[in-house]
PDB file of C-alpha atoms in Angstrom:
ATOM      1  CA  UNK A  20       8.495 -13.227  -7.220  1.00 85.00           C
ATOM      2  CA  UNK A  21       7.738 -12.155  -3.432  1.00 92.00           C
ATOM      3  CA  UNK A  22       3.620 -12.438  -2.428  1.00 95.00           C
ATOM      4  CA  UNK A  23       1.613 -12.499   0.181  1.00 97.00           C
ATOM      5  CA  UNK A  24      -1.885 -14.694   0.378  1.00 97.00           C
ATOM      6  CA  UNK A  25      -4.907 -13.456   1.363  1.00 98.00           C
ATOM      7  CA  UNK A  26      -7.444 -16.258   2.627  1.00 97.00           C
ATOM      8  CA  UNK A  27     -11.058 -16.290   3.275  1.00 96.00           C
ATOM      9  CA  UNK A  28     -12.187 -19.000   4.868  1.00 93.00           C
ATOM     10  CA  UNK A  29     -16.856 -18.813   4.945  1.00 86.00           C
ATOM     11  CA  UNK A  30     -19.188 -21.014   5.287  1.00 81.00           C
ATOM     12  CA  UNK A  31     -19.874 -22.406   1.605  1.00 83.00           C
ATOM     13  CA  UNK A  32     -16.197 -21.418   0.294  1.00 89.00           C
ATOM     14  CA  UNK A  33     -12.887 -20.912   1.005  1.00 94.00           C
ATOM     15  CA  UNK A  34     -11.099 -18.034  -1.211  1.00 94.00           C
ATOM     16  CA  UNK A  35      -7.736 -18.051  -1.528  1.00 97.00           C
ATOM     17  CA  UNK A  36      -5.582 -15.533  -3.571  1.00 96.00           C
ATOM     18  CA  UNK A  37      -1.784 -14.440  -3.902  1.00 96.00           C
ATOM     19  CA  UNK A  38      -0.686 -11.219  -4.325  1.00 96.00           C
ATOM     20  CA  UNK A  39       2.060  -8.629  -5.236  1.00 93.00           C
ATOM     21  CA  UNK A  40       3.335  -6.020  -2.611  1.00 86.00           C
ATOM     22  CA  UNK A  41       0.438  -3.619  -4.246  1.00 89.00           C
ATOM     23  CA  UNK A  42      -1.942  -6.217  -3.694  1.00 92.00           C
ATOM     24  CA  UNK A  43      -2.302  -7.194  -7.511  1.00 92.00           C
ATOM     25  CA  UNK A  44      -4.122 -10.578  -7.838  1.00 92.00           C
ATOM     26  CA  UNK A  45      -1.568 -12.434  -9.158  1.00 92.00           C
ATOM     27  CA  UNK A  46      -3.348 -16.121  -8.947  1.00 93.00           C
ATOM     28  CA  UNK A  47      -6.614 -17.192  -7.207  1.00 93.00           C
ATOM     29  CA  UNK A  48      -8.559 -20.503  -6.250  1.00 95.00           C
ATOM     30  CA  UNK A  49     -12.344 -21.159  -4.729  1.00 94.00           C
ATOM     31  CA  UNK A  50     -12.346 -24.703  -3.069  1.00 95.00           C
ATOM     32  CA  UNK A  51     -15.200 -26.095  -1.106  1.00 93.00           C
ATOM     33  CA  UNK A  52     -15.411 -24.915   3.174  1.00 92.00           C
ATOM     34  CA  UNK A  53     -15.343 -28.524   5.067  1.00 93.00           C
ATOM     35  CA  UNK A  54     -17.328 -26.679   7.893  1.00 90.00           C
ATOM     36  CA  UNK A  55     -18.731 -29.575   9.027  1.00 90.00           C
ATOM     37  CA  UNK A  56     -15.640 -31.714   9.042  1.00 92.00           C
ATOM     38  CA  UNK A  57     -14.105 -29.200  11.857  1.00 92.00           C
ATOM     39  CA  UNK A  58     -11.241 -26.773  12.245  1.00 93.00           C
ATOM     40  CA  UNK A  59      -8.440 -28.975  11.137  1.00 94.00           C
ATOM     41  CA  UNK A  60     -10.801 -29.658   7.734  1.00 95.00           C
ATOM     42  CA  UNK A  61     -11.181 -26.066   7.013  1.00 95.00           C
ATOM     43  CA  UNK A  62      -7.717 -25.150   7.767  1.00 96.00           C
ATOM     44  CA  UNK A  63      -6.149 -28.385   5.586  1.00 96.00           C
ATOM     45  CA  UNK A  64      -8.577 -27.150   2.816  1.00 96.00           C
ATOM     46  CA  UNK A  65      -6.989 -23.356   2.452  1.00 97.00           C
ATOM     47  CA  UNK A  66      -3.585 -24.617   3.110  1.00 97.00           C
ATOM     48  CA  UNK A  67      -3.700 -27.086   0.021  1.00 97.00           C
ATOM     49  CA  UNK A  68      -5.374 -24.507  -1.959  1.00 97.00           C
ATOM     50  CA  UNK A  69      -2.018 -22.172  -1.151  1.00 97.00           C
ATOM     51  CA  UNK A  70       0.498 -24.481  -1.532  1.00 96.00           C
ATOM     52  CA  UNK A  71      -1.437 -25.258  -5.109  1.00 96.00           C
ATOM     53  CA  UNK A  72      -1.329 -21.302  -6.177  1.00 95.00           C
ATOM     54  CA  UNK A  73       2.335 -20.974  -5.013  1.00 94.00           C
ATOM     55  CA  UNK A  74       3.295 -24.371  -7.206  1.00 92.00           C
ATOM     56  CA  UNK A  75       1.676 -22.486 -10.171  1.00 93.00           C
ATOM     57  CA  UNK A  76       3.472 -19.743  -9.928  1.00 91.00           C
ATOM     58  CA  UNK A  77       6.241 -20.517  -8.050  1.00 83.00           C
ATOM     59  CA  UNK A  78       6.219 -17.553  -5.764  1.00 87.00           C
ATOM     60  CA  UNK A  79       7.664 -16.644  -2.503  1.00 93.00           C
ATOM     61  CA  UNK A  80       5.468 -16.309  -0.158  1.00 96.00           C
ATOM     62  CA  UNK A  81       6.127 -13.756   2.670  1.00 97.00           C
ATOM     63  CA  UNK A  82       3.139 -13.908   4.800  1.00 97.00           C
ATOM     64  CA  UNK A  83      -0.868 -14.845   5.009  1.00 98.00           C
ATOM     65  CA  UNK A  84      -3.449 -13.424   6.129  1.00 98.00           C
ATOM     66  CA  UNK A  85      -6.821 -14.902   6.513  1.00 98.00           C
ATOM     67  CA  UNK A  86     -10.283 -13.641   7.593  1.00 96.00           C
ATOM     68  CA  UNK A  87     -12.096 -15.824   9.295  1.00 92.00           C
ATOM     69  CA  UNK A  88     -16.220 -16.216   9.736  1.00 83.00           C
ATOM     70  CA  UNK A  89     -16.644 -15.798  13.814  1.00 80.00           C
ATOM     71  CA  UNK A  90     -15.623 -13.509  16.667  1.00 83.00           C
ATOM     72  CA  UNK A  91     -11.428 -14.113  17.057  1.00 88.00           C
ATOM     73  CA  UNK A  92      -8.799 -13.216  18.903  1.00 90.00           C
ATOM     74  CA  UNK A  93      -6.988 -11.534  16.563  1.00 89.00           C
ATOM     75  CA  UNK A  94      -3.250 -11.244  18.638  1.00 90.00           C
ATOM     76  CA  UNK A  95      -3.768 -14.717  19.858  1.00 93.00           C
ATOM     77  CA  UNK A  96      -5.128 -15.448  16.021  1.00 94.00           C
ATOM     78  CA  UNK A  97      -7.691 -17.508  17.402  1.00 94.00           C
ATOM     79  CA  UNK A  98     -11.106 -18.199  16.899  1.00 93.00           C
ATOM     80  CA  UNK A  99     -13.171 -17.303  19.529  1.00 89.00           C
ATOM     81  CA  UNK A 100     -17.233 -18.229  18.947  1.00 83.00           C
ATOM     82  CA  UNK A 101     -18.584 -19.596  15.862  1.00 81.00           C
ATOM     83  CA  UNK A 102     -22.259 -19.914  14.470  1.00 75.00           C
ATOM     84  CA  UNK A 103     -23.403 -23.733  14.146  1.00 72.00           C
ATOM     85  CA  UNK A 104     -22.251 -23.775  11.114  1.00 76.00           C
ATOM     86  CA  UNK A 105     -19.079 -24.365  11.744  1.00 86.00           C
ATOM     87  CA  UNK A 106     -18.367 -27.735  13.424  1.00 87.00           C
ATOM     88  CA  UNK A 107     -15.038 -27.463  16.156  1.00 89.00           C
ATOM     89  CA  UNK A 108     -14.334 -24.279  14.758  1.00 89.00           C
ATOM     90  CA  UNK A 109     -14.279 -22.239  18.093  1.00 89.00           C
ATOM     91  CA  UNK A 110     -11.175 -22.138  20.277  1.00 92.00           C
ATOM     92  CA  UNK A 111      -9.304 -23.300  17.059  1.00 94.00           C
ATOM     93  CA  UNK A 112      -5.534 -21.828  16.458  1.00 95.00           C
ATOM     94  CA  UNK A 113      -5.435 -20.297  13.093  1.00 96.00           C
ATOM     95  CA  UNK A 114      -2.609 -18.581  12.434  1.00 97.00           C
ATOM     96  CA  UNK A 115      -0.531 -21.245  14.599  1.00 97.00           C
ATOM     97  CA  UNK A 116      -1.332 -23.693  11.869  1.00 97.00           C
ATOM     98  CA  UNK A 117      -0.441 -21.651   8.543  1.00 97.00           C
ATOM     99  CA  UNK A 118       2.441 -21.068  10.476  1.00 97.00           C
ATOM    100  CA  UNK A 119       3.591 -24.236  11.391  1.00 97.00           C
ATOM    101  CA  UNK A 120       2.134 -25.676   8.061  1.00 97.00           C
ATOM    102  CA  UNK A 121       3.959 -22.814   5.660  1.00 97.00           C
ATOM    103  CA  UNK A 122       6.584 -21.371   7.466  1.00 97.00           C
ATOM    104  CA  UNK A 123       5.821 -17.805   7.296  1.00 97.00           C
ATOM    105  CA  UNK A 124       3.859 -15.153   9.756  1.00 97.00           C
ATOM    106  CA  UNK A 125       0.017 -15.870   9.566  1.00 98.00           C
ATOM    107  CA  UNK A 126      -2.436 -13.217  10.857  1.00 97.00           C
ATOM    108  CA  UNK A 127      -6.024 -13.715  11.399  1.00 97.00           C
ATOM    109  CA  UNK A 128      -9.021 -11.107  11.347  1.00 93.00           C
ATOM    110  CA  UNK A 129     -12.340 -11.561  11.683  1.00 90.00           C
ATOM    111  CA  UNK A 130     -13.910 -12.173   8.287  1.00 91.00           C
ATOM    112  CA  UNK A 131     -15.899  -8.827   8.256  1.00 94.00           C
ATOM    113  CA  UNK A 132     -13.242  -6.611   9.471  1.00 94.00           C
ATOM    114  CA  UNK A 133     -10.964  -8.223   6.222  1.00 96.00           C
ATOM    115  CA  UNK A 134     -13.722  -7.173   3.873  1.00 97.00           C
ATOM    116  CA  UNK A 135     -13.932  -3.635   5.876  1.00 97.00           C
ATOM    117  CA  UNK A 136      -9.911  -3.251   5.445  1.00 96.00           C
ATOM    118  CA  UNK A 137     -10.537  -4.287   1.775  1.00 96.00           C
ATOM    119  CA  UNK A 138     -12.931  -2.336   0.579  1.00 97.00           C
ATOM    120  CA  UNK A 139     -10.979   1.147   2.716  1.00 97.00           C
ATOM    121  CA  UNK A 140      -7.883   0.204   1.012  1.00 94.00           C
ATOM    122  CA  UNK A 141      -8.567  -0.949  -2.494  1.00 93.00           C
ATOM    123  CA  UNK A 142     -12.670  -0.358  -2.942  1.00 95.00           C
ATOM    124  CA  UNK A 143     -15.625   1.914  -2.483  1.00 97.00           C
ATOM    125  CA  UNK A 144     -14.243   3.696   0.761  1.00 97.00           C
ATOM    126  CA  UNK A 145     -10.626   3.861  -0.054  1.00 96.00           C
ATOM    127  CA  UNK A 146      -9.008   6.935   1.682  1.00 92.00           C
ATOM    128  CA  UNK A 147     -11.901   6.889   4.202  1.00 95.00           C
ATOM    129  CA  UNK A 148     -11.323   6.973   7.901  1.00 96.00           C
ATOM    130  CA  UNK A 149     -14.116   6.425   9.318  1.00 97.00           C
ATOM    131  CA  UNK A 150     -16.933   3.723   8.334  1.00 98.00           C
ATOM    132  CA  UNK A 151     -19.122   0.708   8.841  1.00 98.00           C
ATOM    133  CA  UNK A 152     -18.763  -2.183   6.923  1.00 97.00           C
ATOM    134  CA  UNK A 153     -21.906  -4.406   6.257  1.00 97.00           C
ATOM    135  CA  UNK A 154     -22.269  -8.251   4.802  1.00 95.00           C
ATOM    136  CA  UNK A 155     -25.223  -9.819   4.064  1.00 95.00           C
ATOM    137  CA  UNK A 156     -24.371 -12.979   3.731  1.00 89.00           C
ATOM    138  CA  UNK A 157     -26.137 -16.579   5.751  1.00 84.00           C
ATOM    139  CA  UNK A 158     -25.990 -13.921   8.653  1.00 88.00           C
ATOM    140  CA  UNK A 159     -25.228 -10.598   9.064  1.00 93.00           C
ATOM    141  CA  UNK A 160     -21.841  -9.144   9.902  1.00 91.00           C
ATOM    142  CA  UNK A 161     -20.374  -5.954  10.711  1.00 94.00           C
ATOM    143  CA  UNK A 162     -17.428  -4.096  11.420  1.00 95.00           C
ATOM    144  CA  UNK A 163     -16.072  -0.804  12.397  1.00 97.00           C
ATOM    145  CA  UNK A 164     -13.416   1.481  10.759  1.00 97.00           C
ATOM    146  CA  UNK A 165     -12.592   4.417  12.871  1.00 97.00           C
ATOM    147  CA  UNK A 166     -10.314   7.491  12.654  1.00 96.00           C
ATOM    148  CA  UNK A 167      -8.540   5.205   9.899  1.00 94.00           C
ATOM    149  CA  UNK A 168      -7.997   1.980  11.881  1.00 94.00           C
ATOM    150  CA  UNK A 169     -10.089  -0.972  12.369  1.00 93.00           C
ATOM    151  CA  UNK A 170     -11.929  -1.000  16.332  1.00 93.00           C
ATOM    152  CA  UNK A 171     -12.395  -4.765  17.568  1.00 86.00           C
ATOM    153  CA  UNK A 172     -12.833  -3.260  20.934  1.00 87.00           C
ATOM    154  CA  UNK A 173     -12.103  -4.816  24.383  1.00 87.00           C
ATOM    155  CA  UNK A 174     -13.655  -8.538  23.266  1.00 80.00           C
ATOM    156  CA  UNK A 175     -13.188  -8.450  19.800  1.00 77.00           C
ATOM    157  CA  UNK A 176     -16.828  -8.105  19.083  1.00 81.00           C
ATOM    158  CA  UNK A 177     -16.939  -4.626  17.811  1.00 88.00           C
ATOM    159  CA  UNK A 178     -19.441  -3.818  15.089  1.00 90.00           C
ATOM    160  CA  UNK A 179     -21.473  -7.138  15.321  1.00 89.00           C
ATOM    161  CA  UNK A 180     -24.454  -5.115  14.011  1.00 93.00           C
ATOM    162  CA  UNK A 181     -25.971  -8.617  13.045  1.00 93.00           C
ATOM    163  CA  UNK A 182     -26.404  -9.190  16.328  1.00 92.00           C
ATOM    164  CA  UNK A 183     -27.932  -6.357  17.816  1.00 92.00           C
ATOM    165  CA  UNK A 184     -31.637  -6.499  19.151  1.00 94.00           C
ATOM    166  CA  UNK A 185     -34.543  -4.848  18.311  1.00 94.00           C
ATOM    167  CA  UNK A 186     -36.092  -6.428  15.240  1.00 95.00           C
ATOM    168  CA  UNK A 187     -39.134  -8.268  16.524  1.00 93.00           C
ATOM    169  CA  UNK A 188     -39.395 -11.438  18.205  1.00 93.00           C
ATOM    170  CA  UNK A 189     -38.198 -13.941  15.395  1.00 94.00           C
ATOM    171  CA  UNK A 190     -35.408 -16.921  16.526  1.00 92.00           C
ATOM    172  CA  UNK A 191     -31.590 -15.691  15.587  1.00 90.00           C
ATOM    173  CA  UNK A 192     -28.882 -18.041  14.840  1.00 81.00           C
ATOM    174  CA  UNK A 193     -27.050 -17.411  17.942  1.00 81.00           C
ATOM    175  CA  UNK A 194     -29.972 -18.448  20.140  1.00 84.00           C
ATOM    176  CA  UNK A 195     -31.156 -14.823  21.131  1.00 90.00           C
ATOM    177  CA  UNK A 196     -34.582 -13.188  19.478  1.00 95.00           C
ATOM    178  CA  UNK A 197     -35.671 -10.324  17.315  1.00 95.00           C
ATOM    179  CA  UNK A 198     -31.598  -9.461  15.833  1.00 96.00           C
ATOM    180  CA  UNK A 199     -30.996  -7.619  12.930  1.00 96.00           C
ATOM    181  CA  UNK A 200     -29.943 -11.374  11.452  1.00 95.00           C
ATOM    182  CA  UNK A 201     -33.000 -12.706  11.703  1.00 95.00           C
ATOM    183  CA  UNK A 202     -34.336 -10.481   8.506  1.00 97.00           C
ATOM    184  CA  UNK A 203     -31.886  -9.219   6.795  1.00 97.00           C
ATOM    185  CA  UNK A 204     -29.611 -12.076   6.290  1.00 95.00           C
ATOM    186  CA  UNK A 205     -29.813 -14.749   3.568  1.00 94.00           C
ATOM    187  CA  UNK A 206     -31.223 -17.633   5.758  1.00 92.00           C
ATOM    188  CA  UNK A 207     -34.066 -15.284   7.203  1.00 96.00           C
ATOM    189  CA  UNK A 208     -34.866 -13.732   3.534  1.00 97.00           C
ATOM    190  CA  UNK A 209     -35.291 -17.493   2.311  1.00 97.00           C
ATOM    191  CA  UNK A 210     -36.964 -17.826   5.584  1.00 96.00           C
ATOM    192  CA  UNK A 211     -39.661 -14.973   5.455  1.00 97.00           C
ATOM    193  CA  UNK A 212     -40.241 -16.072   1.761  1.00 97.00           C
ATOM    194  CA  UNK A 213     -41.168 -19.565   2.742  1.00 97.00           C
ATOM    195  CA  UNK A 214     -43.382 -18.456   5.386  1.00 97.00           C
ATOM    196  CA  UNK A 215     -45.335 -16.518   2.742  1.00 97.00           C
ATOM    197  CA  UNK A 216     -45.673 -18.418   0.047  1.00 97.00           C
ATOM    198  CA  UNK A 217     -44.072 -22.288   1.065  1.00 97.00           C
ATOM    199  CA  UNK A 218     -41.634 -22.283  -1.778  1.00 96.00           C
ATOM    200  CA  UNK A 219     -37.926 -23.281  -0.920  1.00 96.00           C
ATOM    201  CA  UNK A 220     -35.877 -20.728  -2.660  1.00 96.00           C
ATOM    202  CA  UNK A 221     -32.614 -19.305  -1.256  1.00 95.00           C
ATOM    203  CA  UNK A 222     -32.217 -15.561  -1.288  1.00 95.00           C
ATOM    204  CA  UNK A 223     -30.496 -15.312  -4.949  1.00 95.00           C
ATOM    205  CA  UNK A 224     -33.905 -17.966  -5.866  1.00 97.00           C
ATOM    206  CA  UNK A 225     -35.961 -14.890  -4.039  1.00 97.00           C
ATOM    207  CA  UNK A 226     -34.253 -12.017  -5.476  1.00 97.00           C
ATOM    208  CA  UNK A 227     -35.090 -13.305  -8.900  1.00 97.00           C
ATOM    209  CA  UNK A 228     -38.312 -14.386  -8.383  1.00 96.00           C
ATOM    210  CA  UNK A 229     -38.915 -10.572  -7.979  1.00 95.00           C
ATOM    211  CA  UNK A 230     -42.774 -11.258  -7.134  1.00 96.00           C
ATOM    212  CA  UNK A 231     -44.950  -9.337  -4.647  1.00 97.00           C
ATOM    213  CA  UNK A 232     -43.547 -11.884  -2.110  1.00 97.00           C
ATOM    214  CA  UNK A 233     -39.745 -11.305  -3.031  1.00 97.00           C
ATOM    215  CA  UNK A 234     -40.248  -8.145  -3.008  1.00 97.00           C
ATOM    216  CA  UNK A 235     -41.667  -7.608   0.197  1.00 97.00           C
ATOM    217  CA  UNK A 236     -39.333  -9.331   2.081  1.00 97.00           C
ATOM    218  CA  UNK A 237     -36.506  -7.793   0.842  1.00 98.00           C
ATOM    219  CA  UNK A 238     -38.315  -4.294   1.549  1.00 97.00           C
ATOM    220  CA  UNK A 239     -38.657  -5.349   4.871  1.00 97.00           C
ATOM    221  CA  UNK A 240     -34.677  -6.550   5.160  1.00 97.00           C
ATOM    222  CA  UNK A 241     -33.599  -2.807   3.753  1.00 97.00           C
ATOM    223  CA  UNK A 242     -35.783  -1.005   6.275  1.00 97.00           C
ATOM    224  CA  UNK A 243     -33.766  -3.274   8.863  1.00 97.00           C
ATOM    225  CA  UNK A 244     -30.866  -2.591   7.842  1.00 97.00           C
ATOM    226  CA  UNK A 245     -31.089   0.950   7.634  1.00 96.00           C
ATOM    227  CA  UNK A 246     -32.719   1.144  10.941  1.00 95.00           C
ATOM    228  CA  UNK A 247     -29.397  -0.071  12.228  1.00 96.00           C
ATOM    229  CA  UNK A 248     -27.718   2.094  10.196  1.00 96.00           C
ATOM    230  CA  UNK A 249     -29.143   5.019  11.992  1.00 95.00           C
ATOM    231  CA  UNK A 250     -28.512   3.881  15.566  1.00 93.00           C
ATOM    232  CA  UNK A 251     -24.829   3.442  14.350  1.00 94.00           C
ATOM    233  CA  UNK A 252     -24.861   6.644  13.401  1.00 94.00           C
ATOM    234  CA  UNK A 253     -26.137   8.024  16.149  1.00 93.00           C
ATOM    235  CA  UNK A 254     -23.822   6.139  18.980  1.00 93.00           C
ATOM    236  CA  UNK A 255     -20.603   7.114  17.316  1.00 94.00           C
ATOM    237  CA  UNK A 256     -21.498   9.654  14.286  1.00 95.00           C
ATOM    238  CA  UNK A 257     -20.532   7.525  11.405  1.00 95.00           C
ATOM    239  CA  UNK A 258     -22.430   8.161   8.481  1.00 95.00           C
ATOM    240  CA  UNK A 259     -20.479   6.291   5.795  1.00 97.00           C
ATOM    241  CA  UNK A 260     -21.355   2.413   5.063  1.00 98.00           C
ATOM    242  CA  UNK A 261     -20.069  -0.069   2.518  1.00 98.00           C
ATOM    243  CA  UNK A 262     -22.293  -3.212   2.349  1.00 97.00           C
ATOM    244  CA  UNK A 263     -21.542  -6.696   0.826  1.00 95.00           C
ATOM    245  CA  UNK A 264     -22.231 -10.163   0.693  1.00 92.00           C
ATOM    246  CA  UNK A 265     -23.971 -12.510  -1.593  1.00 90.00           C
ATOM    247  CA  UNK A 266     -27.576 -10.408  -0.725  1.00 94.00           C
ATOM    248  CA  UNK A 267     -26.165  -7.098  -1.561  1.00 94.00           C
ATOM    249  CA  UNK A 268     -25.748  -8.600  -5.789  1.00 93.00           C
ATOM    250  CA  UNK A 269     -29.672  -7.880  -4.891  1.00 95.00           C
ATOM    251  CA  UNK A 270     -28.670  -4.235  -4.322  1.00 96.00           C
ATOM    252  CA  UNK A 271     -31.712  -3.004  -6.779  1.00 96.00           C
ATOM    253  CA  UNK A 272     -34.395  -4.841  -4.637  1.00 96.00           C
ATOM    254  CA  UNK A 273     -32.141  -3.542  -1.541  1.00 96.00           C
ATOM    255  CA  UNK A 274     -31.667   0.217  -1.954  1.00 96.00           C
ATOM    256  CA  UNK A 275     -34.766   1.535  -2.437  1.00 96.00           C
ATOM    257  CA  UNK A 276     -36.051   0.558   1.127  1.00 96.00           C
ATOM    258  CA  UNK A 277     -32.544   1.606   2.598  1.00 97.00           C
ATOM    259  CA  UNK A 278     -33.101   5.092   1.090  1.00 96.00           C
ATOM    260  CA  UNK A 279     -36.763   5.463   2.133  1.00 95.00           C
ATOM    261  CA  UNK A 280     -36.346   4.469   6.057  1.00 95.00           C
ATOM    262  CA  UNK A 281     -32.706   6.660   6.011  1.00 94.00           C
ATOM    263  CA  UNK A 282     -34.614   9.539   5.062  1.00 93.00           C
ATOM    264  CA  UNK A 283     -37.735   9.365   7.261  1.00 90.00           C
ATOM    265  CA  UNK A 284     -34.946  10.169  10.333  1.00 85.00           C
ATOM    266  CA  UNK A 285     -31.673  11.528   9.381  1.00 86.00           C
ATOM    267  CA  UNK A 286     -28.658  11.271  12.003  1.00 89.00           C
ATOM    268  CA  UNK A 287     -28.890  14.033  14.753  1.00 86.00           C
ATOM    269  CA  UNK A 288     -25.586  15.318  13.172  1.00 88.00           C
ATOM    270  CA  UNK A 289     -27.506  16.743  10.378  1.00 88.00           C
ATOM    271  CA  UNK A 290     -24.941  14.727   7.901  1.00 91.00           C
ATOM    272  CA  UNK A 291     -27.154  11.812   5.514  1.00 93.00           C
ATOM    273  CA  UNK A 292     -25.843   7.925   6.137  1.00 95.00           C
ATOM    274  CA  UNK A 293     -24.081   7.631   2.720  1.00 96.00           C
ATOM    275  CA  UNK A 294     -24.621   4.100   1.649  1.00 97.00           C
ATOM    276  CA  UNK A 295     -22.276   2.353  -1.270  1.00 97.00           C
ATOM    277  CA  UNK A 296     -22.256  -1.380  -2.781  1.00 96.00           C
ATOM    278  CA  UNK A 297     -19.085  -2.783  -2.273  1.00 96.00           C
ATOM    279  CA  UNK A 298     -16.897  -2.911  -5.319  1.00 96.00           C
ATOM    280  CA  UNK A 299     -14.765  -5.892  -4.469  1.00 93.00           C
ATOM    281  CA  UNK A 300     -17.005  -8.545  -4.488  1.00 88.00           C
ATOM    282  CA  UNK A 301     -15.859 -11.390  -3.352  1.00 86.00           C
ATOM    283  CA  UNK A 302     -12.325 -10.715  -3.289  1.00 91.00           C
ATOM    284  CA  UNK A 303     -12.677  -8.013  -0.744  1.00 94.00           C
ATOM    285  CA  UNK A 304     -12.140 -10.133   2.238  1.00 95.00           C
ATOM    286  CA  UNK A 305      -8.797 -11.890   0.646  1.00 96.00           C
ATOM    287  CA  UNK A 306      -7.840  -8.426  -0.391  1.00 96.00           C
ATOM    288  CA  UNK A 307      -8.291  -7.032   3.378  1.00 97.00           C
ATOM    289  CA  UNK A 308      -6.370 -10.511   4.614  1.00 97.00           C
ATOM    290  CA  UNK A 309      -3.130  -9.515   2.335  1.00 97.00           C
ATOM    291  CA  UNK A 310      -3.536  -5.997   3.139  1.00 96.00           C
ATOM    292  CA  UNK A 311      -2.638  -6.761   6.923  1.00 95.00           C
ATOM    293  CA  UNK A 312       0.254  -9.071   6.147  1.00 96.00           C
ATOM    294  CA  UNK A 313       1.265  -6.369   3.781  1.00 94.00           C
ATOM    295  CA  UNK A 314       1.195  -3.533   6.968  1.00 93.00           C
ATOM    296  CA  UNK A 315       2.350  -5.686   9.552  1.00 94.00           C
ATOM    297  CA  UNK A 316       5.924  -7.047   7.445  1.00 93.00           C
ATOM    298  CA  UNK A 317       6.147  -3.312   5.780  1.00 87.00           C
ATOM    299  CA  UNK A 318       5.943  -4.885   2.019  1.00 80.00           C
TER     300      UNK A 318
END
């Protein structure tokens, strides 16, 4: 059997799945991200976790692909700048080790742009050509579908809604101030919760809680987010969205806020921001990952 791999390498986890040319899960494994062991770590990790799934099935692989938390180089497939999460992680040549490691073409996309080309080809925007794909995740990442193809731009950095300012005065991962990240992302909703109340939950912990508190904090993240939802719509007059990550399974405490601040000031195009969970969960990135080995061998 021929199959390609789709790998998502994040903070917490590593993903890794096989698939068939039509991107049918044929075998999958979760193993532990050694972020803080460096680039080799994290790259050893998926590569044992591949060579695992293709021993159980005993598949041919053709190609990986692997999305990758950080800003990359995707032609060079390097990674570019990481948060400090990620110990050695920046500068670090991806696909040159799957490829010297497995023998096959490797190609590396940033990790949100994977879930973006997942979710357009297999999930809630299939057949859509132009969109902006959300995670809410430890931060906040974006990425930008357009006239059917994915936009990095000129530095790769395309769609980093995350990081865009704006949104007060509070400390962001990166170093800057007031970015969308720093309350809308699962860190700063744990964050703002502690601040109110000085219990240490994380933002699942929060989401359940589902007090006054919880629920605050989370209206304030959805009023964020939309916020940057409109100026997105209004620089380049997209107006569909797909959001994920481990905060949007909070999509009840989420949406409500989203809907209220969208409709306060609709785009200037007159068309509403359309804004859908993603339906991939946590396969979408892996799934986005195989889908460009999949277009760039013509499988």
């Amino acid at each position: 059997m021929k199959a390609v791999a789709g790998v998502d390498i994040g903070g917490t986890s590593t993903q890794v799945a096989l698939f068939t040319a039509d991107l049918t899960v044929v075998e999958r494994l979760e193993v532990p991200t050694p972020a803080a062991a460096g680039g080799g770590a994290m790259v050893g990790a998926a590569l044992d976790a591949v060579r695992l799934l293709l021993h159980r099935t005993d598949a041919r692989l053709l190609g990986v692909g692997v999305g990758a938390a950080g800003v990359v180089d995707a032609p060079a497939g390097r990674i570019l700048v990481a948060s400090d999460s990620f110990r050695d992680w920046a500068g670090f040549a991806v696909t040159a080790a799957f490829e010297e490691a497995l023998g096959v073409p490797a190609f590396l996309d940033n990790d949100v742009n994977a879930f973006l080309r997942g979710e357009a080809t297999a999930g809630a925007v299939a057949g859509e050509p132009d969109v902006l794909g959300m995670t809410l995740g430890t931060g906040v990442g974006g990425a930008l579908l357009l006239d059917g193809a994915l936009y990095g731009g000129p530095h790769g950095a395309a769609g980093e809604i995350g990081h865009i300012p704006g949104f007060g005065d509070l400390p962001c991962t990166c170093g800057a101030r007031g970015h969308l990240e720093t309350l809308a992302s699962g860190r700063a909703i744990a964050a703002r919760y502690g601040e109110r109340t000085g219990r240490e939950l994380d933002a699942r912990e929060v989401a359940e809680a589902a007090d006054p508190d919880a629920l605050a904090v989370y209206e304030d993240a959805g009023a964020a987010v939309a916020r940057a939802l409109l100026v997105t719509a209004g620089l380049l007059d997209v107006t569909t969205v797909v959001i994920g990550g481990g905060v949007s399974r909070a999509w009840t405490l989420l949406e409500p806020s989203i809907l209220r601040t969208l409709a306060t000031e609709p785009p200037v195009s007159g068309h509403p921001v359309r804004v859908v969970p993603a339906l991939l969960g946590g396969d979408a990135v892996a799934v986005g990952a195989a889908a460009r080995v999949r277009a760039e061998l013509g499988v």
